[in-house]
């Protein structure tokens, strides 16, 4: 069981979980959030690189990042990295 904002180790993996109780991410865009330059902000208000760069950095270290969201309820990002 993962708690709100937690870290844990399991075997040869480390898990970092960040969860909020905000509005969640609409299902129609959840598959796009890791794409470079994707943003929900108005033109000129954001670059849309934050999650894309995070995804690339985590992947380069042999890890994964996943998102679980409930519209109107929560969003949780879980990062999994190899334990070195």
Short mmCIF file of C-alpha atoms in Angstrom, two decimals:
data_model
loop_
_atom_site.label_atom_id
_atom_site.label_comp_id
_atom_site.label_asym_id
_atom_site.label_seq_id
_atom_site.Cartn_x
_atom_site.Cartn_y
_atom_site.Cartn_z
CA UNK A 1 0.00 0.00 0.00
CA UNK A 2 1.40 3.38 -1.03
CA UNK A 3 0.68 6.46 1.01
CA UNK A 4 0.41 10.03 -0.13
CA UNK A 5 3.95 11.12 -1.13
CA UNK A 6 6.07 8.14 -0.19
CA UNK A 7 9.29 6.34 -1.00
CA UNK A 8 9.89 2.63 -0.62
CA UNK A 9 12.20 -0.13 -1.77
CA UNK A 10 11.15 -3.55 -2.98
CA UNK A 11 13.89 -5.96 -3.94
CA UNK A 12 16.05 -4.25 -6.54
CA UNK A 13 13.66 -1.32 -7.14
CA UNK A 14 12.91 2.00 -5.48
CA UNK A 15 9.47 3.58 -5.74
CA UNK A 16 8.70 7.27 -5.37
CA UNK A 17 5.02 8.14 -5.19
CA UNK A 18 3.55 11.63 -5.34
CA UNK A 19 -0.22 11.90 -5.01
CA UNK A 20 -2.59 14.83 -4.67
CA UNK A 21 -6.29 15.21 -4.03
CA UNK A 22 -6.85 17.79 -6.75
CA UNK A 23 -8.96 17.79 -9.90
CA UNK A 24 -7.23 14.88 -11.60
CA UNK A 25 -6.28 14.71 -15.26
CA UNK A 26 -9.04 14.30 -17.86
CA UNK A 27 -8.80 10.88 -19.52
CA UNK A 28 -8.81 12.49 -22.98
CA UNK A 29 -5.36 14.02 -22.32
CA UNK A 30 -3.71 11.57 -19.91
CA UNK A 31 -1.99 9.71 -22.80
CA UNK A 32 -0.45 12.98 -24.03
CA UNK A 33 1.07 14.40 -20.83
CA UNK A 34 4.55 12.92 -21.42
CA UNK A 35 4.74 14.17 -25.02
CA UNK A 36 7.18 17.03 -25.71
CA UNK A 37 5.51 20.45 -25.97
CA UNK A 38 2.10 19.22 -24.79
CA UNK A 39 0.50 21.82 -22.53
CA UNK A 40 -2.98 22.74 -21.42
CA UNK A 41 -1.93 26.36 -20.96
CA UNK A 42 -2.75 29.08 -23.48
CA UNK A 43 -0.27 29.70 -26.31
CA UNK A 44 2.81 31.46 -25.00
CA UNK A 45 2.06 30.57 -21.37
CA UNK A 46 3.99 27.29 -21.11
CA UNK A 47 6.53 25.19 -22.97
CA UNK A 48 5.16 21.73 -22.16
CA UNK A 49 8.59 20.24 -21.48
CA UNK A 50 8.48 19.44 -17.74
CA UNK A 51 6.97 15.97 -17.79
CA UNK A 52 8.63 15.10 -21.10
CA UNK A 53 12.10 15.89 -19.71
CA UNK A 54 11.31 14.08 -16.47
CA UNK A 55 10.21 11.02 -18.45
CA UNK A 56 13.44 11.05 -20.49
CA UNK A 57 15.66 11.43 -17.40
CA UNK A 58 13.91 8.62 -15.54
CA UNK A 59 14.07 6.35 -18.61
CA UNK A 60 17.80 7.12 -19.07
CA UNK A 61 18.35 5.83 -15.53
CA UNK A 62 16.52 2.57 -16.29
CA UNK A 63 13.28 3.57 -14.62
CA UNK A 64 9.65 4.18 -15.39
CA UNK A 65 7.07 6.80 -14.51
CA UNK A 66 3.37 6.02 -14.45
CA UNK A 67 0.31 8.11 -13.74
CA UNK A 68 -2.96 7.08 -12.12
CA UNK A 69 -5.74 9.63 -12.00
CA UNK A 70 -9.37 9.91 -11.08
CA UNK A 71 -11.08 12.89 -12.65
CA UNK A 72 -12.26 15.21 -9.90
CA UNK A 73 -10.48 13.10 -7.26
CA UNK A 74 -6.69 12.71 -7.47
CA UNK A 75 -3.53 12.26 -9.52
CA UNK A 76 -0.66 9.98 -8.55
CA UNK A 77 2.72 9.71 -10.24
CA UNK A 78 4.81 6.65 -9.39
CA UNK A 79 8.47 6.63 -10.35
CA UNK A 80 10.28 3.32 -10.31
CA UNK A 81 14.09 3.27 -10.43
CA UNK A 82 16.56 0.40 -10.19
CA UNK A 83 18.27 0.15 -6.81
CA UNK A 84 22.01 0.51 -7.35
#
